[in-house]
Short mmCIF file of C-alpha atoms in Angstrom, two decimals:
data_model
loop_
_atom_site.label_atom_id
_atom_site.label_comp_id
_atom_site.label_asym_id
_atom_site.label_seq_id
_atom_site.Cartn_x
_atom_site.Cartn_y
_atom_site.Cartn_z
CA UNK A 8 -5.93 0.75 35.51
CA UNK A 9 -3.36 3.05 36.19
CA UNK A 10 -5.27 5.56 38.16
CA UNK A 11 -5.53 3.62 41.05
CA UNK A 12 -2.04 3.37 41.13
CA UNK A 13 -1.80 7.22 41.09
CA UNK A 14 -0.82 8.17 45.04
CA UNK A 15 -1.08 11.42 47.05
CA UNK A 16 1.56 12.97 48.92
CA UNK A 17 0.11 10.71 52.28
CA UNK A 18 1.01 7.45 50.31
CA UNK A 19 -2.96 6.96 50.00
CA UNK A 20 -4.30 6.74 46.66
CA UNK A 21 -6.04 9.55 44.56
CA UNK A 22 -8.41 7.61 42.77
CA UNK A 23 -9.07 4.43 44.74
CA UNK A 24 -12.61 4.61 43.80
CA UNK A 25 -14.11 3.23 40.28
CA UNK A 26 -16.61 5.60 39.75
CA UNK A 27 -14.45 8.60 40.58
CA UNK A 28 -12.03 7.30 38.19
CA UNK A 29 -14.92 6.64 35.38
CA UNK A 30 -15.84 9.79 35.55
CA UNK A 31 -12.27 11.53 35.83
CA UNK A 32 -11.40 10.06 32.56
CA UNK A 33 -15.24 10.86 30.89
CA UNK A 34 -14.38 14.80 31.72
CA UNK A 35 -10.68 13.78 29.74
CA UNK A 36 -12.56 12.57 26.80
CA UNK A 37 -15.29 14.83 26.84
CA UNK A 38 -12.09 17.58 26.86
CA UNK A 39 -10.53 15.88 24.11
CA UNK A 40 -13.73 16.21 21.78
CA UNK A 41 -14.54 19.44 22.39
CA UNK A 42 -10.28 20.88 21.64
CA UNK A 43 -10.99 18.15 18.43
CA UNK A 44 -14.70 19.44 17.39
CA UNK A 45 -12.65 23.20 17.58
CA UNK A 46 -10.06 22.08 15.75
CA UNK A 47 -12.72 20.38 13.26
CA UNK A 48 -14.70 23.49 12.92
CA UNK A 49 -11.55 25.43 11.72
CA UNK A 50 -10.82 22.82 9.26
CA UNK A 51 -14.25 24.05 7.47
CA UNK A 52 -11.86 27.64 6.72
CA UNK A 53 -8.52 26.55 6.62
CA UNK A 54 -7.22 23.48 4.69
CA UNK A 55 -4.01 23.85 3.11
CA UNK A 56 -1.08 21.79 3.55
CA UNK A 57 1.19 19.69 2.07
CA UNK A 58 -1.29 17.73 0.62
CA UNK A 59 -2.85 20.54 -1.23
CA UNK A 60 0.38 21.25 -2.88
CA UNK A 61 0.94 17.75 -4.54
CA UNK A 62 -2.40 17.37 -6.02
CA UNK A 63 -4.09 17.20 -8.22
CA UNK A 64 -1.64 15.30 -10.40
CA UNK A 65 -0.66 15.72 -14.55
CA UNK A 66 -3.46 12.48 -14.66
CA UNK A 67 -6.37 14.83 -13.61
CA UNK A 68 -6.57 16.80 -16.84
CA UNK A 69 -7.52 13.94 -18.17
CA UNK A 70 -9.41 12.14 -15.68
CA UNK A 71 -11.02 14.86 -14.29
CA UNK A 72 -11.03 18.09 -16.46
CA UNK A 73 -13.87 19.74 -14.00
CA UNK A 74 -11.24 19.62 -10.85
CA UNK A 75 -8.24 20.18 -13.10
CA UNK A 76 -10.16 23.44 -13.76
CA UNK A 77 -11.60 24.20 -10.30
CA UNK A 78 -10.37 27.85 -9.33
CA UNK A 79 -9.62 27.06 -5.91
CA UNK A 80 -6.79 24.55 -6.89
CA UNK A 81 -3.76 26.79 -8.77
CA UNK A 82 -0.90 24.87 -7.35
CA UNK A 83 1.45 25.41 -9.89
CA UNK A 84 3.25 22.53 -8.25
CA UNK A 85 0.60 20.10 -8.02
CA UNK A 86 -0.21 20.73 -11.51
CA UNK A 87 3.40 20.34 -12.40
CA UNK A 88 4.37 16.92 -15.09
CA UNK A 89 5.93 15.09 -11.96
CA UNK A 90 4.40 13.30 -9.11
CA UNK A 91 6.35 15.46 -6.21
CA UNK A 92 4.96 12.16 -3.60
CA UNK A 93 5.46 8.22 -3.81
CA UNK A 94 3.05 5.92 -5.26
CA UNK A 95 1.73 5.45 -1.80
CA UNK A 96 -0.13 8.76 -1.81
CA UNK A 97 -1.70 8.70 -5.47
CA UNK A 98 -2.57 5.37 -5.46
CA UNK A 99 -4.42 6.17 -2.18
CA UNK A 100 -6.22 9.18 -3.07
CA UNK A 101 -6.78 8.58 -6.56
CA UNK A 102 -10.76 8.26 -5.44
CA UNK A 103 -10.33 11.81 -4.57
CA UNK A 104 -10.00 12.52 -8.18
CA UNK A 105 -13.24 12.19 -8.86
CA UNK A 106 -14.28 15.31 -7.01
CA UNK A 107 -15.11 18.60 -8.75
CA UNK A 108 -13.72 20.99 -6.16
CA UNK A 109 -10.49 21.06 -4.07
CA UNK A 110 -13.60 22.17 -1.63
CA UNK A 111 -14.69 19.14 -2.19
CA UNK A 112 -11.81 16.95 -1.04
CA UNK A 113 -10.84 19.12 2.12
CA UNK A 114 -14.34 18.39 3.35
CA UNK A 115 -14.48 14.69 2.70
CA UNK A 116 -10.96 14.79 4.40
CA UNK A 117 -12.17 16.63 7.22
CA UNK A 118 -14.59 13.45 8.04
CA UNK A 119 -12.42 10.63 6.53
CA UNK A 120 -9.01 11.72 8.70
CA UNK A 121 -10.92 12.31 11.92
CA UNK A 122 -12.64 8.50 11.43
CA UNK A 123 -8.89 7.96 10.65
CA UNK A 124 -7.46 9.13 13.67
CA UNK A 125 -10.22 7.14 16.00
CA UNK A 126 -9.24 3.70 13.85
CA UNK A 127 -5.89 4.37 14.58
CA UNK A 128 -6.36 4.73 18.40
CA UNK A 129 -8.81 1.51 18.42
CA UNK A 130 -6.28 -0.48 16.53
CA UNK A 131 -3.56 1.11 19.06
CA UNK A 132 -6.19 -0.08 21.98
CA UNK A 133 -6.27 -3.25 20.63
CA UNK A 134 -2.74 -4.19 19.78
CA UNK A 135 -0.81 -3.21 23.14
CA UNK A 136 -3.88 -3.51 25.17
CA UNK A 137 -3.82 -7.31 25.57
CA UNK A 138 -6.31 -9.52 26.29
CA UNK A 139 -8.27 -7.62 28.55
CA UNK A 140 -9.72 -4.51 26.13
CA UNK A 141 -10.43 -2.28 29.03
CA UNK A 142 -12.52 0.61 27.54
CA UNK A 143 -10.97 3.08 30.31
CA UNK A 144 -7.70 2.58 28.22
CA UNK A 145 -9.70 3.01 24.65
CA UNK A 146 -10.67 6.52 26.22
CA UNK A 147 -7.63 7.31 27.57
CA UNK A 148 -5.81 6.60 24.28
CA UNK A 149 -8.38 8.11 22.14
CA UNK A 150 -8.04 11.38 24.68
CA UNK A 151 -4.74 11.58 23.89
CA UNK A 152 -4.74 11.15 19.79
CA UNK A 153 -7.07 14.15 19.71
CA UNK A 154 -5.49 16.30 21.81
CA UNK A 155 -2.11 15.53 20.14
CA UNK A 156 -0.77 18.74 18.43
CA UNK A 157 1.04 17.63 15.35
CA UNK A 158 -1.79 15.28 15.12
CA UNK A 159 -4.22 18.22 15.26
CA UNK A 160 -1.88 20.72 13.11
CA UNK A 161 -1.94 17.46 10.14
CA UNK A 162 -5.62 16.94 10.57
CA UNK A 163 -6.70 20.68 9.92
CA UNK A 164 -3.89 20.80 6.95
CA UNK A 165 -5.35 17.61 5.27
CA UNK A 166 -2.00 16.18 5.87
CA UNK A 167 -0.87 12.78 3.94
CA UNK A 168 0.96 11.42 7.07
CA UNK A 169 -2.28 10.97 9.43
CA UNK A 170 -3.11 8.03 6.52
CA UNK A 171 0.70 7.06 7.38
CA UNK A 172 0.47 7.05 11.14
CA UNK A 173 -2.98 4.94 10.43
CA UNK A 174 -0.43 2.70 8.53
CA UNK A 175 2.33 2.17 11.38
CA UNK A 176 -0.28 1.45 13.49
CA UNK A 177 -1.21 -1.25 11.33
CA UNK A 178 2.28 -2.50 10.98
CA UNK A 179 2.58 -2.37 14.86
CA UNK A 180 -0.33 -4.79 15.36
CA UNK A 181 0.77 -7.09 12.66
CA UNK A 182 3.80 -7.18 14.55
CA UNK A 183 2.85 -7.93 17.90
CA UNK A 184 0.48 -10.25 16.39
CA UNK A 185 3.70 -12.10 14.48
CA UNK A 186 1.54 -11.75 11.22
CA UNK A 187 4.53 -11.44 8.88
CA UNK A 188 3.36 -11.19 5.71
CA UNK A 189 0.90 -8.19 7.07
CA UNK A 190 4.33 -6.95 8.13
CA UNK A 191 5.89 -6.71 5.10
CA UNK A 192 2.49 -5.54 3.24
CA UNK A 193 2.88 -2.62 5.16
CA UNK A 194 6.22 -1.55 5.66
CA UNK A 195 6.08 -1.45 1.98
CA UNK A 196 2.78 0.81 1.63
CA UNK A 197 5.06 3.12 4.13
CA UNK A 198 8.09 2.75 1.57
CA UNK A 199 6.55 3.89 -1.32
CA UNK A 200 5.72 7.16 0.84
CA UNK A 201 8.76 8.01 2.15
CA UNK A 202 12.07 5.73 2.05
CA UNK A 203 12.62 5.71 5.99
CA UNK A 204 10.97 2.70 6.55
CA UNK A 205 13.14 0.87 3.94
CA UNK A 206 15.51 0.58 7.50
CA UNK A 207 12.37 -2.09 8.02
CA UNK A 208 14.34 -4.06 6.08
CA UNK A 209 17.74 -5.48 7.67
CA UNK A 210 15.65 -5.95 11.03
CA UNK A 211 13.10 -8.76 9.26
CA UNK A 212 16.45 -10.39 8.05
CA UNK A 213 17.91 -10.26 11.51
CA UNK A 214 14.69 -11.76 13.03
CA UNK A 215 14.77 -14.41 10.23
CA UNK A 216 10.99 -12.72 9.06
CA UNK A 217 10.85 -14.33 5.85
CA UNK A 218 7.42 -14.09 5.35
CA UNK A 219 7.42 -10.55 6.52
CA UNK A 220 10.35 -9.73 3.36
CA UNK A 221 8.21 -11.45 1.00
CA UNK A 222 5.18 -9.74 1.66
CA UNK A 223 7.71 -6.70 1.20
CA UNK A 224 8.26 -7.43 -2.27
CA UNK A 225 4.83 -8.85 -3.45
CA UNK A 226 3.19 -5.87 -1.91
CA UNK A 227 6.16 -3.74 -3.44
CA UNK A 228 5.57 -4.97 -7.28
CA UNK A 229 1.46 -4.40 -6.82
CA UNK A 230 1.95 -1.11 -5.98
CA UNK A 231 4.68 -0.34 -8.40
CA UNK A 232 3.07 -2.01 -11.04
CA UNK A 233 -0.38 -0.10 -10.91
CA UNK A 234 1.50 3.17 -10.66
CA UNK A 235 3.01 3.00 -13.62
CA UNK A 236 -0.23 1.59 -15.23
CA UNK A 237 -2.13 4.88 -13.86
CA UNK A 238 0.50 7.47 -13.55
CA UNK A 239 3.61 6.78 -15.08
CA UNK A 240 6.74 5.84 -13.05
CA UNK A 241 8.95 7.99 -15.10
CA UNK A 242 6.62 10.92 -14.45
CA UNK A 243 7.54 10.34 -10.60
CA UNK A 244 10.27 12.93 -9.07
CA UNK A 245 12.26 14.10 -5.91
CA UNK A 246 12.97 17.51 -7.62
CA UNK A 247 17.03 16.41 -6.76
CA UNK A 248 16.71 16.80 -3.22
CA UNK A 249 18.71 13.25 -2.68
CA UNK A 250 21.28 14.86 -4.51
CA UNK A 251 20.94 18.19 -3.31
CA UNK A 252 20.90 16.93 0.23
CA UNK A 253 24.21 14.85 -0.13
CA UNK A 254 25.69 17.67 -1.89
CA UNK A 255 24.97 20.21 0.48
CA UNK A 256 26.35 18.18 3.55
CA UNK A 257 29.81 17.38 1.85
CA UNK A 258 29.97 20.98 0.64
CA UNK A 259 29.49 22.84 3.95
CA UNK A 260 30.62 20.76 6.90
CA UNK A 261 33.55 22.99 7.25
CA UNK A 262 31.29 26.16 7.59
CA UNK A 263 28.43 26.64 10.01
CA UNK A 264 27.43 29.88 7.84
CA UNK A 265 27.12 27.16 4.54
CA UNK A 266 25.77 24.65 6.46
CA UNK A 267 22.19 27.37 8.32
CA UNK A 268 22.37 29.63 5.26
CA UNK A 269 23.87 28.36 2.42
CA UNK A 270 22.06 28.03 -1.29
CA UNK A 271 20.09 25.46 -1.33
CA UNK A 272 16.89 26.44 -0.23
CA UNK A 273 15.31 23.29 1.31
CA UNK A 274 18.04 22.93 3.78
CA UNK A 275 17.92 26.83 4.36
CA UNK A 276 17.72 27.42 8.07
CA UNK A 277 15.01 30.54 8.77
CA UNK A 278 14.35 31.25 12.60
CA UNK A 279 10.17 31.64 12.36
CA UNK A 280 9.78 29.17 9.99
CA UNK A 281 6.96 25.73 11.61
CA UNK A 282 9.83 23.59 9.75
CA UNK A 283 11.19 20.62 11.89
CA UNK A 284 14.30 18.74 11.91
CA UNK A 285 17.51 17.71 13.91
CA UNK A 286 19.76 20.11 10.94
CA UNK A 287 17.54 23.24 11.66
CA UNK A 288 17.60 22.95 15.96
CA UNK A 289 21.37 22.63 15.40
CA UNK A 290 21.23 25.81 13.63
CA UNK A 291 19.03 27.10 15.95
CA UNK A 292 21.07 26.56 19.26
CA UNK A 293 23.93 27.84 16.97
CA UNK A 294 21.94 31.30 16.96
CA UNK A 295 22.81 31.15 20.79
CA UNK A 296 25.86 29.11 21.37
CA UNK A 297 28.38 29.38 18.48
CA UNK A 298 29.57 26.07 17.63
CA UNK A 299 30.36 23.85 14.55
CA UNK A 300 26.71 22.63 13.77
CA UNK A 301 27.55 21.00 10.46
CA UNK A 302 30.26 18.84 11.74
CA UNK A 303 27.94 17.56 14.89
CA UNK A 304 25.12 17.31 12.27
CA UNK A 305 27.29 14.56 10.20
CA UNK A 306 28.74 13.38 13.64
CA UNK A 307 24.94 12.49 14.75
CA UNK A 308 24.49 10.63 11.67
CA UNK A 309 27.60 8.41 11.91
CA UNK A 310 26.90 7.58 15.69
CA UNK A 311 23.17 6.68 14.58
CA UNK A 312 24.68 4.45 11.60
CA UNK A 313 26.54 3.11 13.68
CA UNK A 314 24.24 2.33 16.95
CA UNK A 315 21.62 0.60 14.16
CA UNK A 316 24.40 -1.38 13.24
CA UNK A 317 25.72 -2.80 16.48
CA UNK A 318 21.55 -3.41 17.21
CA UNK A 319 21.43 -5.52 13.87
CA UNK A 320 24.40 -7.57 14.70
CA UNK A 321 23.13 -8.21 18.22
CA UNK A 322 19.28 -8.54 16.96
CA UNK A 323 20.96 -11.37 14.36
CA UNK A 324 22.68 -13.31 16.54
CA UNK A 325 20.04 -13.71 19.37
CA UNK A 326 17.23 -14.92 16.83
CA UNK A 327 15.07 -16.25 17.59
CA UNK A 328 13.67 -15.31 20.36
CA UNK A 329 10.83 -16.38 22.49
CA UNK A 330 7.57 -15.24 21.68
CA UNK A 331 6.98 -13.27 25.05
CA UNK A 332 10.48 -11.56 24.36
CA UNK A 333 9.87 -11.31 20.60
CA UNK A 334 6.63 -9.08 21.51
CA UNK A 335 9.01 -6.43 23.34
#
């Protein structure tokens, strides 16, 4: 594919033979299992994440009094009355419950995630591929997944969101494959995770999906439905970080100090902290470059708001489109 497209500085191509190229991207893969079999064997000592913080869940005492018990998970949060995750994640897991041992689930997820991972770059292969499934891309796709950091630094934590990227990958291929109701199945699995893909939402209207939004809802009241037949949906909680968030925002946008620093410790920027996000590399460049962070913070949001909108009133008015179009 693309290799033999790859020229030297003499305009003469670098790989214009198929058997150089075969085995160019054989020593990529073979690279990419041996950084993921390392990554793999360090998973067998170190497996706490996220993850391991929501769980077991208040339903375990009862369900499973042996793991409820197990010394090696003390999360006083997991064990806390309230479901700190969506449905999405419980539902999902809830087979995991019937393990003895937090030991136990780390090393199932150890094998489960990295088949995970491989699905999600077949299904990746398969959906932007097209017709031709050339296995050189497969390998140079799967290459890539296992060398991907985050990727790497979720698999050894036992991370929630490699089931989620498994997911979007999923929703991807239903969506190149105009399978609408698939579509809407998924984007609400995602939903009832984390509420970012409820932006799903105004784009199936704009494309006229309706399939896609009732396979949304349907999928929506399942879920919903057996959660609060399992766990409760009262007993499901955001600790007030909606609120806290909001709060926060309108309370220090007129102070940089407030806005890095201030009380709420969530939002609290800290310089060697592994946390991510577009408020804490404001605060960071801030460290270097005084400048009013919390006002470009809430600046970035508007001009986000309102680039999504103008793309939802243009997206509206050219539906529909034609299907090689539609595909872009």
């Amino acid at each position: 594919m693309f290799f033999c497209r790859l020229e030297s500085r003499g305009g003469g191509p670098i790989i214009a033979n198929p058997v150089r190229r075969n085995l160019l991207v054989a020593a990529l893969l073979a690279l990419a299992l041996a950084r993921f079999g390392a990554v793999a064997y360090r998973g067998l000592t170190y497996s706490i994440g996220d993850f391991y913080s929501t769980l077991p869940g208040a339903y375990v005492e009862t369900f499973n009094p042996t793991l409820w018990a197990s010394p090696d998970l003390t999360d006083s949060v997991g064990k806390a009355g309230s479901y700190r995750r969506g449905p999405t994640q419980y539902l999902t897991s809830l087979p995991l419950s019937l393990l003895d041992s937090y030991r136990q689930i780390a090393l199932v997820l150890l094998v489960v995630y990295a088949l995970l991972i491989a699905g999600a770059a077949v299904v990746m292969w398969r959906a932007f591929g097209g017709p031709s499934r050339d296995p050189i891309l497969l390998a140079l796709i799967l290459s890539a997944s296992l060398v991907f950091y985050p990727t790497l630094q979720a698999y050894v934590a036992r991370e929630f969101e490699l089931v989620i990227m498994a997911a979007t990958a999923m929703l991807f291929a239903a969506a190149l494959g105009r399978r609408e109701t698939a579509i809407g199945a998924w984007a609400a699995y995602l939903s009832l995770y984390k509420f970012l893909p409820l932006a799903l939402l105004p784009l199936l209207v704009a494309r006229r999906w309706w399939r896609a939004l009732a396979g949304f809802a349907v999928t929506a009241v399942v879920m919903l439905a057996a959660s609060h037949a399992v766990f409760g949906l009262q007993n499901f909680s955001s600790d007030g970080f909606v609120q806290g968030f909001a709060a926060n925002i309108l309370s220090t946008i007129g102070s940089t100090e407030q806005f890095c620093h201030g009380p709420f410790h969530l939002l609290r920027y800290a310089p060697q902290s592994h946390d991510v996000s577009v408020r804490f590399a404001l605060c960071g460049i801030n460290e270097r470059v005084p400048y009013p962070a919390a006002a470009s913070y809430v600046a970035l949001i508007v001009m986000t708001l309102l680039v999504l909108a103008y793309g939802f009133l243009r997206a509206e008015r050219r539906a529909p489109l034609a299907p090689d179009v539609e595909q872009w």
